[in-house]
């Protein structure tokens, strides 16, 4: 299959390019090489046969040229990070939502009807919680006064009792709690509307905490795994926010790439107008402190700071059964193996 891969020069995108190419797909990468992520304005090395087009997904003419002859699109291009400062909102909306709208309109004109969309677990906000008295509940945003006092767990919104975190599946209501999350949810809505209007087919892959070799280092857009690795490379102790007990699902980048490969292969089997979201996670739960300790073997021990970021959520972990059952996908990299590799793997400057 001929696949246009937007954002294919990025951390996840380059892994997806390798997976698609290795499986026999013809891959064309479109990437703007934005300075925030690619300061040297150079793409990474791609497998033989992968075509690279330097251009912005927000530019209509560039996208139309890149789509020529393609049969499917794997859309990874996005501005990532929390977007805690609302001064960044126009940049996030421009890169993520305007870029997606331009791409979808060009796909409609070119009659390219298959889309694998990179989404995120951030669309859920907080994860799923249960109260011993009231069952499943949705906690409100955490209050600064509680966080300042070191009370990091969200209480039951009805009785104030402690809650038990649980896995979140795709049926959970969306509750984006920062700018980035809002733009990722908007991407899903745009793609769903496009599918209905054009008889297209969409899989939205909601990535959980992705890590692995070639993560960008020392940038505001890096994930927490990369920030910890960068600190250790400088000989500094990783700084763990809150108390380190935040629960996450850490999934290796090669497993995320294989999920994209499965999605691209299955899109042609779906009916016209189809939209379906899938969690992409390892299926195992670990804390932020677990990850910091796994990476710090042989280096400075992590420092638990008690500091917090107001836009962060406490617990968010995936139920990925839908992806396993419907697309026959299985993660292959266990947490211990992946973190041991990542502890010495190269990072992108």
mmCIF file of C-alpha atoms in Angstrom:
data_model
loop_
_atom_site.group_PDB
_atom_site.id
_atom_site.type_symbol
_atom_site.label_atom_id
_atom_site.label_comp_id
_atom_site.label_asym_id
_atom_site.label_seq_id
_atom_site.Cartn_x
_atom_site.Cartn_y
_atom_site.Cartn_z
ATOM 1 C CA UNK A 1 0.000 0.000 0.000
ATOM 2 C CA UNK A 2 1.173 3.555 -0.719
ATOM 3 C CA UNK A 3 1.090 5.476 2.572
ATOM 4 C CA UNK A 4 1.620 9.159 3.289
ATOM 5 C CA UNK A 5 3.146 9.521 6.759
ATOM 6 C CA UNK A 6 2.912 13.035 8.192
ATOM 7 C CA UNK A 7 5.348 13.919 10.959
ATOM 8 C CA UNK A 8 7.453 10.959 9.903
ATOM 9 C CA UNK A 9 10.730 12.596 10.934
ATOM 10 C CA UNK A 10 9.679 12.729 14.593
ATOM 11 C CA UNK A 11 10.333 10.305 17.430
ATOM 12 C CA UNK A 12 7.235 8.175 16.895
ATOM 13 C CA UNK A 13 6.892 8.966 13.204
ATOM 14 C CA UNK A 14 10.341 7.660 12.300
ATOM 15 C CA UNK A 15 9.572 4.369 14.087
ATOM 16 C CA UNK A 16 6.308 4.143 12.156
ATOM 17 C CA UNK A 17 8.184 4.789 8.889
ATOM 18 C CA UNK A 18 10.494 1.867 9.647
ATOM 19 C CA UNK A 19 7.593 -0.445 10.549
ATOM 20 C CA UNK A 20 5.585 0.406 7.426
ATOM 21 C CA UNK A 21 8.591 0.110 5.112
ATOM 22 C CA UNK A 22 9.709 -3.181 6.656
ATOM 23 C CA UNK A 23 6.225 -4.597 6.063
ATOM 24 C CA UNK A 24 6.434 -3.812 2.352
ATOM 25 C CA UNK A 25 4.421 -0.582 2.215
ATOM 26 C CA UNK A 26 5.601 2.285 0.041
ATOM 27 C CA UNK A 27 6.114 5.253 2.374
ATOM 28 C CA UNK A 28 6.254 8.963 1.654
ATOM 29 C CA UNK A 29 7.111 11.146 4.671
ATOM 30 C CA UNK A 30 5.864 14.731 4.962
ATOM 31 C CA UNK A 31 7.481 16.728 7.761
ATOM 32 C CA UNK A 32 8.016 20.437 8.373
ATOM 33 C CA UNK A 33 11.159 19.842 10.487
ATOM 34 C CA UNK A 34 10.011 22.509 12.940
ATOM 35 C CA UNK A 35 12.994 24.020 14.833
ATOM 36 C CA UNK A 36 11.497 23.219 18.252
ATOM 37 C CA UNK A 37 11.885 19.518 17.468
ATOM 38 C CA UNK A 38 14.491 19.508 14.684
ATOM 39 C CA UNK A 39 16.925 22.346 15.489
ATOM 40 C CA UNK A 40 19.298 21.351 12.683
ATOM 41 C CA UNK A 41 16.470 21.146 10.131
ATOM 42 C CA UNK A 42 17.606 17.697 9.032
ATOM 43 C CA UNK A 43 15.487 14.540 8.810
ATOM 44 C CA UNK A 44 16.676 11.312 10.443
ATOM 45 C CA UNK A 45 17.967 8.478 8.262
ATOM 46 C CA UNK A 46 15.092 6.511 6.776
ATOM 47 C CA UNK A 47 15.042 2.962 5.408
ATOM 48 C CA UNK A 48 15.800 2.595 1.712
ATOM 49 C CA UNK A 49 12.828 3.459 -0.443
ATOM 50 C CA UNK A 50 11.204 5.934 1.963
ATOM 51 C CA UNK A 51 10.629 9.238 0.179
ATOM 52 C CA UNK A 52 10.994 12.456 2.173
ATOM 53 C CA UNK A 53 9.066 15.659 1.414
ATOM 54 C CA UNK A 54 9.944 18.772 3.398
ATOM 55 C CA UNK A 55 6.740 20.697 3.952
ATOM 56 C CA UNK A 56 4.103 21.814 6.418
ATOM 57 C CA UNK A 57 0.817 19.944 6.788
ATOM 58 C CA UNK A 58 -0.890 23.326 7.111
ATOM 59 C CA UNK A 59 0.077 24.250 3.530
ATOM 60 C CA UNK A 60 -2.641 23.151 1.116
ATOM 61 C CA UNK A 61 -0.518 22.939 -2.036
ATOM 62 C CA UNK A 62 2.231 20.970 -0.287
ATOM 63 C CA UNK A 63 -0.257 18.487 1.137
ATOM 64 C CA UNK A 64 -1.968 18.013 -2.213
ATOM 65 C CA UNK A 65 1.375 17.217 -3.872
ATOM 66 C CA UNK A 66 2.338 14.833 -1.077
ATOM 67 C CA UNK A 67 -0.998 12.992 -1.371
ATOM 68 C CA UNK A 68 -0.605 12.318 -5.089
ATOM 69 C CA UNK A 69 -0.774 8.581 -5.715
ATOM 70 C CA UNK A 70 -1.288 7.675 -2.050
ATOM 71 C CA UNK A 71 -3.862 5.135 -0.823
ATOM 72 C CA UNK A 72 -3.806 5.842 2.926
ATOM 73 C CA UNK A 73 -2.538 8.414 5.417
ATOM 74 C CA UNK A 74 -0.860 7.865 8.772
ATOM 75 C CA UNK A 75 -1.122 11.260 10.492
ATOM 76 C CA UNK A 76 1.510 11.752 13.202
ATOM 77 C CA UNK A 77 2.293 15.448 12.685
ATOM 78 C CA UNK A 78 1.466 17.499 15.778
ATOM 79 C CA UNK A 79 2.795 19.934 18.307
ATOM 80 C CA UNK A 80 3.125 17.928 21.518
ATOM 81 C CA UNK A 81 3.459 18.749 25.213
ATOM 82 C CA UNK A 82 0.968 19.875 27.815
ATOM 83 C CA UNK A 83 0.351 23.394 26.605
ATOM 84 C CA UNK A 84 0.031 24.699 30.163
ATOM 85 C CA UNK A 85 0.574 28.319 29.139
ATOM 86 C CA UNK A 86 -2.409 29.634 27.207
ATOM 87 C CA UNK A 87 -0.098 31.885 25.221
ATOM 88 C CA UNK A 88 0.749 28.665 23.359
ATOM 89 C CA UNK A 89 -2.865 27.930 22.441
ATOM 90 C CA UNK A 90 -2.741 29.479 18.934
ATOM 91 C CA UNK A 91 0.377 27.446 18.078
ATOM 92 C CA UNK A 92 -1.179 24.191 19.281
ATOM 93 C CA UNK A 93 -4.461 24.824 17.494
ATOM 94 C CA UNK A 94 -2.636 25.859 14.326
ATOM 95 C CA UNK A 95 -0.309 22.869 14.165
ATOM 96 C CA UNK A 96 -2.746 20.243 15.345
ATOM 97 C CA UNK A 97 -6.243 21.290 14.345
ATOM 98 C CA UNK A 98 -5.730 23.560 11.336
ATOM 99 C CA UNK A 99 -3.121 21.120 10.045
ATOM 100 C CA UNK A 100 -5.543 18.219 10.395
ATOM 101 C CA UNK A 101 -8.340 20.170 8.713
ATOM 102 C CA UNK A 102 -6.098 21.027 5.749
ATOM 103 C CA UNK A 103 -5.017 17.403 5.447
ATOM 104 C CA UNK A 104 -8.578 16.059 5.604
ATOM 105 C CA UNK A 105 -9.873 18.487 3.010
ATOM 106 C CA UNK A 106 -7.026 17.522 0.682
ATOM 107 C CA UNK A 107 -7.751 13.827 1.273
ATOM 108 C CA UNK A 108 -11.386 14.423 0.332
ATOM 109 C CA UNK A 109 -10.361 16.068 -2.945
ATOM 110 C CA UNK A 110 -7.809 13.341 -3.691
ATOM 111 C CA UNK A 111 -10.285 10.582 -2.742
ATOM 112 C CA UNK A 112 -7.881 9.066 -0.232
ATOM 113 C CA UNK A 113 -10.300 7.384 2.154
ATOM 114 C CA UNK A 114 -8.159 5.688 4.832
ATOM 115 C CA UNK A 115 -6.671 7.464 7.852
ATOM 116 C CA UNK A 116 -4.739 6.227 10.883
ATOM 117 C CA UNK A 117 -4.734 9.192 13.283
ATOM 118 C CA UNK A 118 -2.261 9.609 16.140
ATOM 119 C CA UNK A 119 -4.360 10.614 19.136
ATOM 120 C CA UNK A 120 -3.545 10.517 22.850
ATOM 121 C CA UNK A 121 -4.718 9.290 26.233
ATOM 122 C CA UNK A 122 -4.790 12.952 27.317
ATOM 123 C CA UNK A 123 -8.289 13.233 25.814
ATOM 124 C CA UNK A 124 -9.602 11.390 28.898
ATOM 125 C CA UNK A 125 -8.245 13.825 31.484
ATOM 126 C CA UNK A 126 -8.125 11.875 34.706
ATOM 127 C CA UNK A 127 -8.392 8.103 34.463
ATOM 128 C CA UNK A 128 -11.216 5.917 35.755
ATOM 129 C CA UNK A 129 -11.908 5.898 39.501
ATOM 130 C CA UNK A 130 -14.178 4.006 41.862
ATOM 131 C CA UNK A 131 -15.578 5.083 45.220
ATOM 132 C CA UNK A 132 -16.379 2.353 47.758
ATOM 133 C CA UNK A 133 -19.801 3.954 48.345
ATOM 134 C CA UNK A 134 -20.708 5.578 45.024
ATOM 135 C CA UNK A 135 -19.126 3.263 42.475
ATOM 136 C CA UNK A 136 -17.566 4.743 39.345
ATOM 137 C CA UNK A 137 -17.130 8.506 39.651
ATOM 138 C CA UNK A 138 -15.453 11.307 37.722
ATOM 139 C CA UNK A 139 -13.329 13.524 39.989
ATOM 140 C CA UNK A 140 -13.145 17.224 39.289
ATOM 141 C CA UNK A 141 -9.913 19.127 38.648
ATOM 142 C CA UNK A 142 -7.487 18.952 41.548
ATOM 143 C CA UNK A 143 -7.372 22.100 43.674
ATOM 144 C CA UNK A 144 -4.130 24.055 44.122
ATOM 145 C CA UNK A 145 -4.689 24.199 47.897
ATOM 146 C CA UNK A 146 -4.776 20.403 48.088
ATOM 147 C CA UNK A 147 -1.710 20.053 45.889
ATOM 148 C CA UNK A 148 0.188 22.643 47.926
ATOM 149 C CA UNK A 149 -0.580 20.573 51.028
ATOM 150 C CA UNK A 150 0.665 17.374 49.388
ATOM 151 C CA UNK A 151 -2.818 15.911 48.932
ATOM 152 C CA UNK A 152 -2.338 14.610 45.408
ATOM 153 C CA UNK A 153 -5.064 11.972 45.159
ATOM 154 C CA UNK A 154 -8.381 13.276 43.774
ATOM 155 C CA UNK A 155 -11.242 12.655 46.239
ATOM 156 C CA UNK A 156 -14.714 11.388 45.476
ATOM 157 C CA UNK A 157 -16.693 14.388 44.191
ATOM 158 C CA UNK A 158 -19.763 13.237 46.171
ATOM 159 C CA UNK A 159 -18.438 12.227 49.593
ATOM 160 C CA UNK A 160 -14.778 13.262 49.600
ATOM 161 C CA UNK A 161 -13.567 9.712 50.315
ATOM 162 C CA UNK A 162 -10.432 8.186 48.828
ATOM 163 C CA UNK A 163 -10.805 6.639 45.378
ATOM 164 C CA UNK A 164 -9.351 3.526 43.762
ATOM 165 C CA UNK A 165 -7.873 4.100 40.278
ATOM 166 C CA UNK A 166 -8.872 1.701 37.515
ATOM 167 C CA UNK A 167 -8.109 1.140 33.834
ATOM 168 C CA UNK A 168 -9.794 3.479 31.374
ATOM 169 C CA UNK A 169 -11.279 2.099 28.166
ATOM 170 C CA UNK A 170 -12.439 3.850 25.033
ATOM 171 C CA UNK A 171 -16.004 4.214 26.320
ATOM 172 C CA UNK A 172 -14.873 6.773 28.920
ATOM 173 C CA UNK A 173 -16.109 10.316 28.395
ATOM 174 C CA UNK A 174 -13.551 12.789 27.066
ATOM 175 C CA UNK A 175 -12.392 15.432 29.538
ATOM 176 C CA UNK A 176 -9.392 17.327 28.102
ATOM 177 C CA UNK A 177 -7.656 19.346 30.823
ATOM 178 C CA UNK A 178 -4.970 21.262 28.931
ATOM 179 C CA UNK A 179 -4.484 22.904 25.545
ATOM 180 C CA UNK A 180 -2.753 19.938 23.951
ATOM 181 C CA UNK A 181 -5.500 17.568 25.095
ATOM 182 C CA UNK A 182 -8.185 19.849 23.673
ATOM 183 C CA UNK A 183 -6.472 19.926 20.279
ATOM 184 C CA UNK A 184 -6.079 16.142 20.175
ATOM 185 C CA UNK A 185 -9.780 15.680 20.884
ATOM 186 C CA UNK A 186 -10.580 18.227 18.196
ATOM 187 C CA UNK A 187 -8.493 16.192 15.750
ATOM 188 C CA UNK A 188 -10.650 13.157 16.499
ATOM 189 C CA UNK A 189 -13.854 15.117 15.978
ATOM 190 C CA UNK A 190 -12.586 16.512 12.681
ATOM 191 C CA UNK A 191 -11.603 13.043 11.492
ATOM 192 C CA UNK A 192 -14.959 11.575 12.521
ATOM 193 C CA UNK A 193 -16.834 14.320 10.667
ATOM 194 C CA UNK A 194 -14.628 13.777 7.615
ATOM 195 C CA UNK A 195 -15.363 10.039 7.636
ATOM 196 C CA UNK A 196 -19.122 10.648 7.689
ATOM 197 C CA UNK A 197 -19.014 13.309 4.986
ATOM 198 C CA UNK A 198 -16.689 11.470 2.581
ATOM 199 C CA UNK A 199 -17.322 7.767 3.330
ATOM 200 C CA UNK A 200 -13.810 7.628 4.741
ATOM 201 C CA UNK A 201 -12.442 5.208 7.320
ATOM 202 C CA UNK A 202 -10.586 6.293 10.475
ATOM 203 C CA UNK A 203 -8.775 4.610 13.327
ATOM 204 C CA UNK A 204 -7.754 7.014 16.114
ATOM 205 C CA UNK A 205 -4.871 5.542 18.118
ATOM 206 C CA UNK A 206 -4.793 6.974 21.630
ATOM 207 C CA UNK A 207 -1.184 6.605 22.658
ATOM 208 C CA UNK A 208 -0.314 6.252 26.310
ATOM 209 C CA UNK A 209 3.155 7.180 27.647
ATOM 210 C CA UNK A 210 5.471 6.380 24.750
ATOM 211 C CA UNK A 211 9.205 5.962 25.352
ATOM 212 C CA UNK A 212 12.210 4.487 23.586
ATOM 213 C CA UNK A 213 15.396 5.242 21.663
ATOM 214 C CA UNK A 214 15.722 8.566 19.835
ATOM 215 C CA UNK A 215 13.345 10.490 22.068
ATOM 216 C CA UNK A 216 14.149 14.215 21.905
ATOM 217 C CA UNK A 217 16.188 15.439 24.844
ATOM 218 C CA UNK A 218 16.128 18.705 26.767
ATOM 219 C CA UNK A 219 13.098 20.222 25.041
ATOM 220 C CA UNK A 220 9.791 21.399 26.519
ATOM 221 C CA UNK A 221 8.076 18.904 24.206
ATOM 222 C CA UNK A 222 9.837 15.808 25.574
ATOM 223 C CA UNK A 223 7.985 13.255 27.658
ATOM 224 C CA UNK A 224 8.825 12.552 31.266
ATOM 225 C CA UNK A 225 10.902 9.502 30.314
ATOM 226 C CA UNK A 226 13.137 11.658 28.131
ATOM 227 C CA UNK A 227 13.423 14.358 30.795
ATOM 228 C CA UNK A 228 14.601 11.762 33.322
ATOM 229 C CA UNK A 229 17.105 10.337 30.827
ATOM 230 C CA UNK A 230 18.407 13.792 29.977
ATOM 231 C CA UNK A 231 18.970 14.559 33.648
ATOM 232 C CA UNK A 232 20.870 11.312 34.167
ATOM 233 C CA UNK A 233 23.027 12.005 31.110
ATOM 234 C CA UNK A 234 24.039 15.289 32.764
ATOM 235 C CA UNK A 235 24.876 13.437 35.970
ATOM 236 C CA UNK A 236 21.847 14.863 37.735
ATOM 237 C CA UNK A 237 19.164 13.064 39.722
ATOM 238 C CA UNK A 238 15.787 12.764 37.966
ATOM 239 C CA UNK A 239 13.289 15.127 39.589
ATOM 240 C CA UNK A 240 10.010 13.332 40.292
ATOM 241 C CA UNK A 241 6.959 15.576 40.712
ATOM 242 C CA UNK A 242 4.311 15.075 43.398
ATOM 243 C CA UNK A 243 5.101 11.911 45.396
ATOM 244 C CA UNK A 244 5.989 9.731 42.414
ATOM 245 C CA UNK A 245 2.942 7.489 42.857
ATOM 246 C CA UNK A 246 1.214 8.703 39.678
ATOM 247 C CA UNK A 247 0.115 5.637 37.699
ATOM 248 C CA UNK A 248 0.897 5.427 33.998
ATOM 249 C CA UNK A 249 1.077 2.895 31.184
ATOM 250 C CA UNK A 250 4.509 3.110 29.531
ATOM 251 C CA UNK A 251 4.491 1.674 26.010
ATOM 252 C CA UNK A 252 7.591 1.200 23.857
ATOM 253 C CA UNK A 253 7.822 3.148 20.608
ATOM 254 C CA UNK A 254 8.231 -0.027 18.526
ATOM 255 C CA UNK A 255 4.939 -1.310 19.927
ATOM 256 C CA UNK A 256 3.268 1.980 18.994
ATOM 257 C CA UNK A 257 4.702 1.635 15.496
ATOM 258 C CA UNK A 258 3.317 -1.897 15.203
ATOM 259 C CA UNK A 259 -0.113 -0.605 16.276
ATOM 260 C CA UNK A 260 0.011 1.857 13.381
ATOM 261 C CA UNK A 261 1.004 -0.952 11.039
ATOM 262 C CA UNK A 262 -1.968 -3.016 12.207
ATOM 263 C CA UNK A 263 -4.302 -0.036 11.789
ATOM 264 C CA UNK A 264 -3.165 0.764 8.259
ATOM 265 C CA UNK A 265 -3.607 -2.859 7.247
ATOM 266 C CA UNK A 266 -7.118 -3.139 8.704
ATOM 267 C CA UNK A 267 -8.598 0.138 7.436
ATOM 268 C CA UNK A 268 -9.616 -1.294 4.064
ATOM 269 C CA UNK A 269 -11.776 -3.883 5.838
ATOM 270 C CA UNK A 270 -13.984 -1.236 7.495
ATOM 271 C CA UNK A 271 -17.295 0.076 6.140
ATOM 272 C CA UNK A 272 -17.537 3.598 4.673
ATOM 273 C CA UNK A 273 -17.956 6.333 7.288
ATOM 274 C CA UNK A 274 -16.244 4.233 9.950
ATOM 275 C CA UNK A 275 -14.522 5.865 12.971
ATOM 276 C CA UNK A 276 -13.078 3.828 15.837
ATOM 277 C CA UNK A 277 -10.776 4.823 18.721
ATOM 278 C CA UNK A 278 -8.208 2.476 20.249
ATOM 279 C CA UNK A 279 -6.049 2.764 23.344
ATOM 280 C CA UNK A 280 -2.420 1.910 22.639
ATOM 281 C CA UNK A 281 -0.786 0.818 25.889
ATOM 282 C CA UNK A 282 1.376 -1.968 27.251
ATOM 283 C CA UNK A 283 -1.369 -3.291 29.516
ATOM 284 C CA UNK A 284 0.831 -3.004 32.611
ATOM 285 C CA UNK A 285 0.650 -0.289 35.264
ATOM 286 C CA UNK A 286 3.725 1.398 36.732
ATOM 287 C CA UNK A 287 4.304 4.587 38.668
ATOM 288 C CA UNK A 288 6.427 7.555 37.687
ATOM 289 C CA UNK A 289 8.731 6.595 40.553
ATOM 290 C CA UNK A 290 9.023 3.058 39.127
ATOM 291 C CA UNK A 291 10.226 4.480 35.835
ATOM 292 C CA UNK A 292 12.670 6.891 37.448
ATOM 293 C CA UNK A 293 14.176 4.087 39.534
ATOM 294 C CA UNK A 294 14.444 1.777 36.507
ATOM 295 C CA UNK A 295 16.333 4.425 34.547
ATOM 296 C CA UNK A 296 18.584 5.544 37.407
ATOM 297 C CA UNK A 297 20.327 2.198 37.969
ATOM 298 C CA UNK A 298 24.016 3.063 38.276
ATOM 299 C CA UNK A 299 23.302 6.798 38.392
ATOM 300 C CA UNK A 300 22.001 9.396 40.851
ATOM 301 C CA UNK A 301 18.911 8.262 42.744
ATOM 302 C CA UNK A 302 15.666 10.074 41.836
ATOM 303 C CA UNK A 303 14.606 13.056 43.935
ATOM 304 C CA UNK A 304 10.927 13.276 44.846
ATOM 305 C CA UNK A 305 10.191 17.004 44.887
ATOM 306 C CA UNK A 306 6.549 17.339 45.915
ATOM 307 C CA UNK A 307 6.215 19.956 43.168
ATOM 308 C CA UNK A 308 3.349 19.747 40.698
ATOM 309 C CA UNK A 309 1.988 21.104 37.454
ATOM 310 C CA UNK A 310 -1.658 22.104 37.624
ATOM 311 C CA UNK A 311 -2.476 20.639 34.203
ATOM 312 C CA UNK A 312 -1.179 17.170 35.091
ATOM 313 C CA UNK A 313 -3.544 14.339 35.924
ATOM 314 C CA UNK A 314 -2.964 11.948 38.800
ATOM 315 C CA UNK A 315 -3.606 8.534 37.270
ATOM 316 C CA UNK A 316 -4.269 7.478 33.683
ATOM 317 C CA UNK A 317 -3.757 3.868 32.603
ATOM 318 C CA UNK A 318 -5.062 2.031 29.577
ATOM 319 C CA UNK A 319 -7.350 -0.831 28.885
ATOM 320 C CA UNK A 320 -6.080 -1.869 25.436
ATOM 321 C CA UNK A 321 -8.246 -4.965 24.975
ATOM 322 C CA UNK A 322 -10.140 -3.442 22.050
ATOM 323 C CA UNK A 323 -6.948 -3.064 20.005
ATOM 324 C CA UNK A 324 -5.784 -6.570 20.916
ATOM 325 C CA UNK A 325 -9.092 -8.224 20.117
ATOM 326 C CA UNK A 326 -10.145 -6.305 17.006
ATOM 327 C CA UNK A 327 -6.796 -5.680 15.267
ATOM 328 C CA UNK A 328 -4.887 -8.672 16.690
ATOM 329 C CA UNK A 329 -2.163 -6.405 18.095
ATOM 330 C CA UNK A 330 0.128 -7.399 20.956
ATOM 331 C CA UNK A 331 2.837 -5.311 22.646
ATOM 332 C CA UNK A 332 6.183 -7.084 22.517
ATOM 333 C CA UNK A 333 8.464 -5.051 24.823
ATOM 334 C CA UNK A 334 8.057 -5.632 28.585
ATOM 335 C CA UNK A 335 8.607 -2.684 30.933
ATOM 336 C CA UNK A 336 11.840 -4.037 32.462
ATOM 337 C CA UNK A 337 13.344 -4.859 29.072
ATOM 338 C CA UNK A 338 12.352 -1.556 27.507
ATOM 339 C CA UNK A 339 13.585 0.566 30.385
ATOM 340 C CA UNK A 340 16.877 -1.326 30.553
ATOM 341 C CA UNK A 341 17.415 -0.589 26.856
ATOM 342 C CA UNK A 342 16.220 3.003 27.151
ATOM 343 C CA UNK A 343 18.611 3.698 30.045
ATOM 344 C CA UNK A 344 21.539 3.638 27.601
ATOM 345 C CA UNK A 345 19.801 4.312 24.291
ATOM 346 C CA UNK A 346 20.687 7.421 22.275
ATOM 347 C CA UNK A 347 18.493 10.515 22.525
ATOM 348 C CA UNK A 348 18.018 13.107 19.821
ATOM 349 C CA UNK A 349 19.632 16.468 20.460
#
